[in-house]
XYZ file of C-alpha atoms in Angstrom:
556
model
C -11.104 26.383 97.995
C -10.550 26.324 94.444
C -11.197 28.158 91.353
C -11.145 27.525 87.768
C -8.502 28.720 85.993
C -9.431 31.962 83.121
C -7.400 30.314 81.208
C -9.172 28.476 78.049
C -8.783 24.905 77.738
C -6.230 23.571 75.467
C -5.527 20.799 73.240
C -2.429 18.495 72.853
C -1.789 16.700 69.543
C -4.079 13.861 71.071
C -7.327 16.169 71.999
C -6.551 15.216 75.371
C -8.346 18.742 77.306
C -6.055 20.676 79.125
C -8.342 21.755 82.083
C -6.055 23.638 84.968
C -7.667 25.035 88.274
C -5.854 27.567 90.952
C -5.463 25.991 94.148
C -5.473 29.011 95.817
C -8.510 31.224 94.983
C -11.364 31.913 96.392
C -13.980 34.570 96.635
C -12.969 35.011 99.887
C -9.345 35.419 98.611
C -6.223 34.927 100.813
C -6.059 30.762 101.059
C -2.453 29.090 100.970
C -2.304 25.229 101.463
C 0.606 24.131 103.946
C 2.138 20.751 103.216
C 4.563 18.764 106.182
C 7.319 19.597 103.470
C 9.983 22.038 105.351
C 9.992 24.657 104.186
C 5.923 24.830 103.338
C 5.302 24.522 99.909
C 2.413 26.313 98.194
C -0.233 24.536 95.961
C -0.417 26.981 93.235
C -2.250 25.206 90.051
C -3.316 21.402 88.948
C -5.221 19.952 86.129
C -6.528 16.385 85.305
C -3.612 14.259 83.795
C -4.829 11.841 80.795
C -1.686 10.140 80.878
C -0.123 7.435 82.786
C 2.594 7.629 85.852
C 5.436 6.284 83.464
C 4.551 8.863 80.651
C 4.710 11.867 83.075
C 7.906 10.354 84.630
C 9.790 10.006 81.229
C 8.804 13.879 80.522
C 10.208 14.741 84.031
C 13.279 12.971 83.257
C 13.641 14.669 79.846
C 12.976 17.575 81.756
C 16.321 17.481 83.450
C 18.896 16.621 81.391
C 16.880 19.177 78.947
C 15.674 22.182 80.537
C 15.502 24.625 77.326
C 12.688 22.067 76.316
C 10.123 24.386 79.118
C 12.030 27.858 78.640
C 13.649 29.094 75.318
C 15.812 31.909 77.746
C 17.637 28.990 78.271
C 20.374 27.306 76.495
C 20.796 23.634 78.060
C 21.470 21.721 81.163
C 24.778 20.790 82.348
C 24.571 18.136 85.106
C 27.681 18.413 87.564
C 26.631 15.074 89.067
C 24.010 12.602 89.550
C 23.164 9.450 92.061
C 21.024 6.687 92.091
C 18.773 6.180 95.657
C 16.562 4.190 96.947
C 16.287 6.198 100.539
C 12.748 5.935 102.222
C 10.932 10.105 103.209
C 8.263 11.156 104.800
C 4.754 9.975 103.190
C 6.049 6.490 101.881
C 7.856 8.485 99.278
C 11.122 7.087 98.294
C 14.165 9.215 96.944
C 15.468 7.651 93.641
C 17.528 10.124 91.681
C 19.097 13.584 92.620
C 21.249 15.430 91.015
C 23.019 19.466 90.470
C 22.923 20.979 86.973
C 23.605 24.089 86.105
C 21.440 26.174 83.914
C 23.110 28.053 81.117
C 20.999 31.377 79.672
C 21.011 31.970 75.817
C 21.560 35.681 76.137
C 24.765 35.155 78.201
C 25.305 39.167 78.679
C 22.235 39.732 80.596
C 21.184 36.580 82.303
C 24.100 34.671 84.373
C 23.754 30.954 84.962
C 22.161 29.252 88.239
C 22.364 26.041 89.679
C 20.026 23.793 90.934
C 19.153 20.142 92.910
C 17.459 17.944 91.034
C 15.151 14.627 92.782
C 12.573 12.624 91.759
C 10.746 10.821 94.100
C 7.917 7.939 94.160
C 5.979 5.953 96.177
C 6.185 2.925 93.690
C 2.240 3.415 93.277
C 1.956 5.916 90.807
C 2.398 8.810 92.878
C 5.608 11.224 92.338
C 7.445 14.189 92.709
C 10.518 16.159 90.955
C 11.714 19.069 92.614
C 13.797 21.633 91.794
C 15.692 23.773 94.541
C 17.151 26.872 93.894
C 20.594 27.287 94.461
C 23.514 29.698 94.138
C 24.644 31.987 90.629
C 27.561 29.683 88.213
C 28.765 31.610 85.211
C 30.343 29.329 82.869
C 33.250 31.127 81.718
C 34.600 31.450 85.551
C 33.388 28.122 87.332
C 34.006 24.936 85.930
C 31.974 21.537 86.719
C 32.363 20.480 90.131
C 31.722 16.742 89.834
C 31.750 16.046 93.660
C 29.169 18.865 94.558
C 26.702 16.264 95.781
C 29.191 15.197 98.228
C 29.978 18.363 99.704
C 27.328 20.066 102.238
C 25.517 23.039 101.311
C 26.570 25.953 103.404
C 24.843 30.084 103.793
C 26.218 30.921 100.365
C 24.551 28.382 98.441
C 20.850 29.648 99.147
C 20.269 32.678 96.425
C 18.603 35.769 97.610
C 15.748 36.995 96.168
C 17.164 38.971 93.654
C 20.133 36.844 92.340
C 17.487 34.523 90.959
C 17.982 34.687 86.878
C 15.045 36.179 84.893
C 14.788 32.986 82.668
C 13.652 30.993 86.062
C 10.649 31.143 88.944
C 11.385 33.826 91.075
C 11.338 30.779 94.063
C 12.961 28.960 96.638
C 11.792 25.733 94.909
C 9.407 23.903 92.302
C 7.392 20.918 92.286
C 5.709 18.958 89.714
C 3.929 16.466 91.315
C 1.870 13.501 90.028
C -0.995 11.889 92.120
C -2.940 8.794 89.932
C -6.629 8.189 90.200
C -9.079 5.405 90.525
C -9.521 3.868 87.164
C -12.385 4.731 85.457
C -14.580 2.769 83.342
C -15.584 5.607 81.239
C -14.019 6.604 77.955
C -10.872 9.103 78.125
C -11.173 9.920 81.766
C -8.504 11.087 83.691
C -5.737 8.832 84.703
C -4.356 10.869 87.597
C -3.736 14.753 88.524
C -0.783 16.904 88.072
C -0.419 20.182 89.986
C 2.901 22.832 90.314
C 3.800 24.040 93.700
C 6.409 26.847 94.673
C 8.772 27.198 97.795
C 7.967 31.335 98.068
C 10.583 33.685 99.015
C 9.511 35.164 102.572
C 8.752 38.817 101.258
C 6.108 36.749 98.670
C 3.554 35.375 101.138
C 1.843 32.796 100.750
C -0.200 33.307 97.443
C 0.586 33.180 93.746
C -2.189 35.358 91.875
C -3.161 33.987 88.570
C -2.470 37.533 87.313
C 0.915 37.398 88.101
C 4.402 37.041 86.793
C 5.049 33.804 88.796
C 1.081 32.738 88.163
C 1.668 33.100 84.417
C 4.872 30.860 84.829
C 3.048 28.247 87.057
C 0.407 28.263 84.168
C 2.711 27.611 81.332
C 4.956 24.874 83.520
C 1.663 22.887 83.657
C 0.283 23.441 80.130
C 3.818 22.246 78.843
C 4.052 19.338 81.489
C 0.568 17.890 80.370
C 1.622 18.741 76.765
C 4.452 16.691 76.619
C 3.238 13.663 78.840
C 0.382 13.048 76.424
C 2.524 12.879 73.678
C 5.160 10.716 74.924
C 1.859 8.554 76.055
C 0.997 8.788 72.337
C 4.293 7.923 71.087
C 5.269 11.041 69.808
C 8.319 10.737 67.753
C 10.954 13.542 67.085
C 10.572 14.586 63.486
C 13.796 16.431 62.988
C 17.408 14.895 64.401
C 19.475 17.834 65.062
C 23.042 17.657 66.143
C 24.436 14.410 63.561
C 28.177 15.774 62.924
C 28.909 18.795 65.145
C 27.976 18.262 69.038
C 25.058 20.944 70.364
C 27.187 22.144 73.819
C 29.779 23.298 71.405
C 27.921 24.728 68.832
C 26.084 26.504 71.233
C 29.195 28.029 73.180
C 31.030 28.845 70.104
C 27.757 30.515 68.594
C 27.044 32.602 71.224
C 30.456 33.557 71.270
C 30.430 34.349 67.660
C 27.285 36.352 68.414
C 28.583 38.512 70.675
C 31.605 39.144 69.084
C 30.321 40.305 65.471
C 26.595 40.534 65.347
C 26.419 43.975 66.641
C 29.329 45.388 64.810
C 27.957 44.146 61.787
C 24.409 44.797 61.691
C 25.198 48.501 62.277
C 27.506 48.905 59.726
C 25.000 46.987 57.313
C 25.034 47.966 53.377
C 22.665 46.383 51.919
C 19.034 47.027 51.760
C 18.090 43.333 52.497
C 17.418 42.774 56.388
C 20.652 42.397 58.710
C 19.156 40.249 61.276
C 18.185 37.570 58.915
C 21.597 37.189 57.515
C 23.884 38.121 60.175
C 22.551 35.451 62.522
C 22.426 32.701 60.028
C 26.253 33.238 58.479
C 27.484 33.234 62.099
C 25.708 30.175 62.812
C 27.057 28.249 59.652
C 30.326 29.914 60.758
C 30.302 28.101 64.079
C 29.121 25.105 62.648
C 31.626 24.835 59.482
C 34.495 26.009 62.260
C 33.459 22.596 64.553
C 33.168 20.496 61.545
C 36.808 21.582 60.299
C 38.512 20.995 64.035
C 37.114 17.001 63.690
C 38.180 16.762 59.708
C 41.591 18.085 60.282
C 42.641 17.486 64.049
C 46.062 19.379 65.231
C 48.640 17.892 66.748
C 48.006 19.556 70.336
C 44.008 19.836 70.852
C 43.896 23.646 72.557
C 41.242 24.421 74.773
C 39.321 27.163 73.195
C 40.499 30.649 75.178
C 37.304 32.933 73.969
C 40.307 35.661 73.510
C 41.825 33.817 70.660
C 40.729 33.464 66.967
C 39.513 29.702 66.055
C 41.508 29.546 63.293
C 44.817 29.793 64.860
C 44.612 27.089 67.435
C 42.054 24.389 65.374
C 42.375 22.612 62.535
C 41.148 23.975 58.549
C 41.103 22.607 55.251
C 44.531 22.310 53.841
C 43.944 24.254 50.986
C 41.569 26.769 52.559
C 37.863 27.131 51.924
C 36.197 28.271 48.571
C 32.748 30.081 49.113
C 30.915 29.193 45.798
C 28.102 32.046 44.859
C 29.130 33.820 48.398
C 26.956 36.611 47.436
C 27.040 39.638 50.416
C 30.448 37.459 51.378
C 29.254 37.846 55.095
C 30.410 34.150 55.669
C 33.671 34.982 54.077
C 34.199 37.629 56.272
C 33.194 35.701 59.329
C 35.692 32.745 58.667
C 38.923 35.003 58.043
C 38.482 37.134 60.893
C 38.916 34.150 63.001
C 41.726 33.463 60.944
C 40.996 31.242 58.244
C 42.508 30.999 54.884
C 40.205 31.329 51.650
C 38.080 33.525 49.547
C 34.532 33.731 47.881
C 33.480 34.547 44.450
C 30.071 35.402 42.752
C 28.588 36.311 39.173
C 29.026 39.860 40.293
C 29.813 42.339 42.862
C 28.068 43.663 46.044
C 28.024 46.892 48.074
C 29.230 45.209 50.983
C 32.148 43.558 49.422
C 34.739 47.134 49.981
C 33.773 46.488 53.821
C 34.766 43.081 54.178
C 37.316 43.495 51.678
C 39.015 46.040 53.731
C 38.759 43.979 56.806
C 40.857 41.108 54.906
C 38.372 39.553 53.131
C 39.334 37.956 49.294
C 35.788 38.268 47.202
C 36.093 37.656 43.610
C 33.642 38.519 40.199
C 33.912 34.734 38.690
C 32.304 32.397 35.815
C 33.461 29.341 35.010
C 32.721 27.735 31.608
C 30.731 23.800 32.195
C 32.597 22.717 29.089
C 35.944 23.137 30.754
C 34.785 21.250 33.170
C 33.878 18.252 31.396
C 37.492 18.468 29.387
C 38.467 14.963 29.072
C 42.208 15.912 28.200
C 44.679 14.665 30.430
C 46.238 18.069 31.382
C 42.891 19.603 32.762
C 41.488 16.584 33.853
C 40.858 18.734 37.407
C 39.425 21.825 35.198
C 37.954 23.342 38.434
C 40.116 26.659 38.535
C 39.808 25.683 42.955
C 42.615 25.597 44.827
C 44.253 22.038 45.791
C 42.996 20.758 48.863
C 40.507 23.430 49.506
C 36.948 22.835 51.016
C 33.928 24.039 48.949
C 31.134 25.725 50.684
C 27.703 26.395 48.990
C 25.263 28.531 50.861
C 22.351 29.063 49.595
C 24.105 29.460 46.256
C 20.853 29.127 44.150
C 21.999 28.938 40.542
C 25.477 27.650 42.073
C 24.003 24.933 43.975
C 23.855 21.805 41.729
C 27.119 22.597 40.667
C 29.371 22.335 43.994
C 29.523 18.369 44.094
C 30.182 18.936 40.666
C 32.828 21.021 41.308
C 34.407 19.242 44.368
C 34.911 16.159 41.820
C 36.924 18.500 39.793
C 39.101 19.633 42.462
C 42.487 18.282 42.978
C 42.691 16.959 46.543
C 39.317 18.328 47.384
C 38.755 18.384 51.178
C 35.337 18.206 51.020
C 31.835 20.579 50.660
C 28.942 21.406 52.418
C 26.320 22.508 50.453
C 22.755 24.033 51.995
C 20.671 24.235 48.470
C 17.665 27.313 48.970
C 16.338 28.311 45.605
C 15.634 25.493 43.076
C 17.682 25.491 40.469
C 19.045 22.853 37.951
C 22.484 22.161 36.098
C 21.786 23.713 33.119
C 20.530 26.877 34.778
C 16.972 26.564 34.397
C 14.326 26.451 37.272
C 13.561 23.159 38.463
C 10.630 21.375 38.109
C 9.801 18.889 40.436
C 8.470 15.001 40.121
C 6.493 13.204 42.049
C 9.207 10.131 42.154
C 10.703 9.177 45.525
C 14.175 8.166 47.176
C 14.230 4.211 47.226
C 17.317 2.195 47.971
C 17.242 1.022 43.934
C 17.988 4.479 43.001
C 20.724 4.523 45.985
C 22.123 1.316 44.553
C 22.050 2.785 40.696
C 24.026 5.357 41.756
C 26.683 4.000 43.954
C 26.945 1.471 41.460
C 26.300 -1.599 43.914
C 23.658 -4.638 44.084
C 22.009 -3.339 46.882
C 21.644 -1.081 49.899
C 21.960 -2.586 53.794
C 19.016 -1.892 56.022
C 19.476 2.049 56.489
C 20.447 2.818 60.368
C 20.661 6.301 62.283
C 24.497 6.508 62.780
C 26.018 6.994 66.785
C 26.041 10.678 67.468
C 27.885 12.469 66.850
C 29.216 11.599 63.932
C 32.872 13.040 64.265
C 34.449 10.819 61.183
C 32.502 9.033 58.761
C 32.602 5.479 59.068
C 35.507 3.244 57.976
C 33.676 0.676 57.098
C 32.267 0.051 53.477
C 28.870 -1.769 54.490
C 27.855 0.473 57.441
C 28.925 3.806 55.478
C 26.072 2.483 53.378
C 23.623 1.970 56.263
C 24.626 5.518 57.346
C 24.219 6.994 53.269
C 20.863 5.494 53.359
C 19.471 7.002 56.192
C 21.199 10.236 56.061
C 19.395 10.367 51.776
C 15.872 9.238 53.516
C 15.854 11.939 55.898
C 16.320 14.389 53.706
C 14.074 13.376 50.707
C 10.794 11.733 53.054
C 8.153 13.697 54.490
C 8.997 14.428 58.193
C 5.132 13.091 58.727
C 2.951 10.435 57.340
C 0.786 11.600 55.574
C 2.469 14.730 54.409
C 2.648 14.921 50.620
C 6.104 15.425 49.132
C 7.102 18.590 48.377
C 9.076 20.830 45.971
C 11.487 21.246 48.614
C 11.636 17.843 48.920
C 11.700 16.501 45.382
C 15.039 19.155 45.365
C 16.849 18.148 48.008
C 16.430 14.586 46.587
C 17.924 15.968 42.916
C 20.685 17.143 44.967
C 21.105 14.036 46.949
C 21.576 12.410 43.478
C 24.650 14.932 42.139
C 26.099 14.542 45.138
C 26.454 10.863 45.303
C 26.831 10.466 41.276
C 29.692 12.933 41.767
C 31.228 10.073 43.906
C 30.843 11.786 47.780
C 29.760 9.899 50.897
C 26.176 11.924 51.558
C 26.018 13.042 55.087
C 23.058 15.506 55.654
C 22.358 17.998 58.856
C 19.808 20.324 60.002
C 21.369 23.594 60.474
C 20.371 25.622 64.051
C 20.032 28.371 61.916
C 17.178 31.215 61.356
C 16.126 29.586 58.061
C 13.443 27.233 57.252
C 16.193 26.155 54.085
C 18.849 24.481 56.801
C 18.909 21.008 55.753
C 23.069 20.759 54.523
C 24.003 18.263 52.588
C 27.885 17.570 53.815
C 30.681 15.798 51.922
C 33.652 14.900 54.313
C 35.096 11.850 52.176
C 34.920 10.452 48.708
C 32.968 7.346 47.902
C 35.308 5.587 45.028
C 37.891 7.767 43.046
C 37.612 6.457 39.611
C 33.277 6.747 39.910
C 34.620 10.260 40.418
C 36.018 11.038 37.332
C 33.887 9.162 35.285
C 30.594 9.971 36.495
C 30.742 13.227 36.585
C 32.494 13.758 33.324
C 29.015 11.999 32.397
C 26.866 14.249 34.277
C 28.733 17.127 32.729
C 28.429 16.199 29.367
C 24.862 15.135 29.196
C 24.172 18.901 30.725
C 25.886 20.424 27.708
């Protein structure tokens, strides 16, 4: 009673086929498979699993505290509770985990959040299930966590109807993803077990799923993405690109969103120039959220405010004593972002832009400004800080092209400089020319050179996240050394450097030389340029002055 899927076969990153077959079609049509599960569940789709138990079980497990990994309508996960079991069910299945998250949706004005019981079970043979049971609606911004909900009974008004079920999920009572190994084979790559997705219908669905359908399509891509992500954790897939270092992902996400809906709309329609809104609008508001959440760790208040979504960030979080300085801020967008909620600075660029009036009139300071390299380098006493900045300001360099080398330059310069972040784009060089790459990589003797040390410690990924750079001297270093690698090695073996690379690792050098710790994050942003290179503390003062004075003067 079973028909080949019409889908073709796919291929994971290890060739591994990707064969699925409906367990519900036949010519005769109308077949649905009843299991002793109450209610019945229906078999809707399986495929051979080249993968072992464990593999499929990590996925599943990923698959709960990470949802948004199998549907990008979704945001994250937030568990409200979990438990440990070891409780014996029907089948010799054994109950070992359960838990309720709820669901949060991306596009938070159209989609409301859901929650839902979590289990894995296992017969301690190599046969499992994780199910997911669909309960009631839980908006975020009126229901906090419960973390006792697993202790409570379910009553009526936990069980959704039909149509309170979100778009982003199954329109079903329940899923299954169920694992069931098979004899081993002697032959080369056969299967090691099978892996099928059931569904708990609604009662006005029946007792099918056609492929053709909204909930077969799902069913299809639930299974694709389960056997595409248990063959590469079996092939020891390893996550290329570490988001999520300094600023925590739940609140970037809230605070973006919020961001979002408060100025993307407003913005885009009033748009002046000819370049394309979208693109910039929803980048500048996600540095803005990001730069905000860095600022309230740098410069923590007294009282830590929750975060009312009716009040500006600015006035109940921390910013940089002496404001923020948006070096080359070009359509000043991000200017305009950051003092509507209420923070103190301005931007300036080599000239003027038709947006500028708008933001302008909205409060925004944007300023026509060159600054001369030889002042800079002054070595007299009385403009030893020959930066024209503000005291205690914070630099910020986004995509500044021909600005770009400069701002670690320029933070060195500053008196009582807070800090910089600084997301390079367009390759440029000190002395204004376009840079030309070499084919010379980051080794720790070019770290030590510049930090003026013997050598580096063994690099290590720092604890994340990173809210305060570390206090102490050696493991600062292990954290330098892997925050430089990252952003100067091929994300692959294999890969050849790059341009883009052989750039960011030019930059890495100013920075450092300029006498900064070198922290380094990839941006959530729109942009395939997101890597920013983030300054939060200096390395030594006196390298400070002296090196760049050096790098200054060589550049003249």
């Amino acid at each position: 009673m079973k028909g080949r899927a019409t889908s073709s076969a796919q291929a994971s990153g290890t060739r591994a086929p990707f064969t699925p077959t409906w367990c519900m079609m036949d010519e005769g049509g109308d077949v649905a498979w009843e299991l002793p599960d109450h209610p019945p569940w229906v078999r809707v789709i399986e495929a051979p699993a080249y993968f072992a138990f464990h593999d499929w079980h990590a996925t599943m497990l990923a698959w709960i505290f990470h949802p948004e990994r199998n549907s990008s309508s979704i945001r994250r996960g937030e568990i409200w509770q979990e438990k440990s079991w070891d409780v014996h069910m029907e089948e010799g299945m054994t109950l070992r985990y359960q838990c309720v998250r709820r669901l949060l949706p991306r596009r938070v004005h159209i989609d409301r959040g859901m929650l839902q019981e979590c289990t894995i079970q296992h017969d301690g043979s190599g046969r499992g299930s994780v199910v997911y049971t669909t309960l009631r609606v839980s908006d975020q911004a009126h229901e906090s966590p419960d973390p006792g909900v697993l202790d409570k009974p379910y009553n009526a008004n936990d069980w959704p109807k039909q149509n309170e079920v979100p778009f982003y999920h199954p329109d079903v009572r329940a899923v299954a993803f169920r694992y069931q190994p098979q004899a081993q084979s002697d032959a080369d790559g056969a299967p090691q077990g099978l892996v099928r997705v059931d569904f708990v219908l609604f009662p006005s669905d029946g007792t099918r799923v056609l492929p053709t359908s909204r909930l077969g399509r799902t069913a299809m891509s639930l299974l694709r993405l389960m056997h595409q992500h248990s063959v590469g954790h079996a092939s020891s897939y390893v996550k290329r690109v570490h988001h999520d270092i300094l600023v925590p992902r739940d609140a970037y996400q809230d605070l973006y969103l919020h961001l979002r809906s408060k100025y993307a709309g407003p913005v885009i329609e009033a748009w002046p120039e000819v370049t394309d809104p979208k693109k910039h609008v929803f980048e500048d508001i996600g540095i803005a959220a990001w730069l905000i959440l860095l600022w309230r760790a740098m410069f923590p208040v007294e009282t830590q405010h929750a975060w009312p979504h009716s009040a500006r960030c600015g006035g109940i979080w921390g910013h940089p004593p002496g404001g923020f300085v948006d070096v080359g801020c070009g359509n000043g967008l991000l200017v305009h972002l950051l003092t509507q909620e209420g923070y103190h600075g301005y931007g300036f660029d080599g000239r003027a832009r038709k947006s500028w009036p708008l933001y302008e009139q909205a409060g925004a300071r944007l300023q026509v400004h060159w600054f001369d390299p030889a002042e800079i380098a002054s070595t007299d006493d009385s403009s030893a800080k020959a930066s024209g900045l503000p005291t205690g300001s914070f630099l910020i360099g986004n995509h500044a092209d021909e600005l770009t080398p400069w701002v670690p330059v320029l933070a060195a310069r500053t008196p009582a400089c807070t800090g910089f972040v600084n997301i390079p784009c367009c390759a440029w060089t000190l002395e204004g020319q376009r840079f030309v790459p070499s084919k010379s990589t980051l080794d720790d003797s070019m770290l030590a050179a510049w930090l003026h040390v013997d050598q580096i410690p063994e690099q290590s990924m720092p604890p994340v996240p990173l809210m305060q750079p570390s206090r102490n001297w050696t493991e600062r270093l292990t954290h330098l050394g892997w925050f430089a690698h990252r952003a100067t090695t091929p994300s692959e073996q294999g890969t050849l450097h790059s341009k883009h690379l052989a750039y960011n690792m030019y930059i890495a050098s100013l920075h450092i030389r300029s006498g900064w710790n070198l922290e380094t994050e990839a941006l959530r942003i729109p942009s395939t340029k997101n890597m920013a290179f983030v300054a939060r503390v200096r390395l030594r003062e006196a390298l400070d002055e002296n090196s760049c004075r050096t790098i200054i003067q060589d550049t003249i």
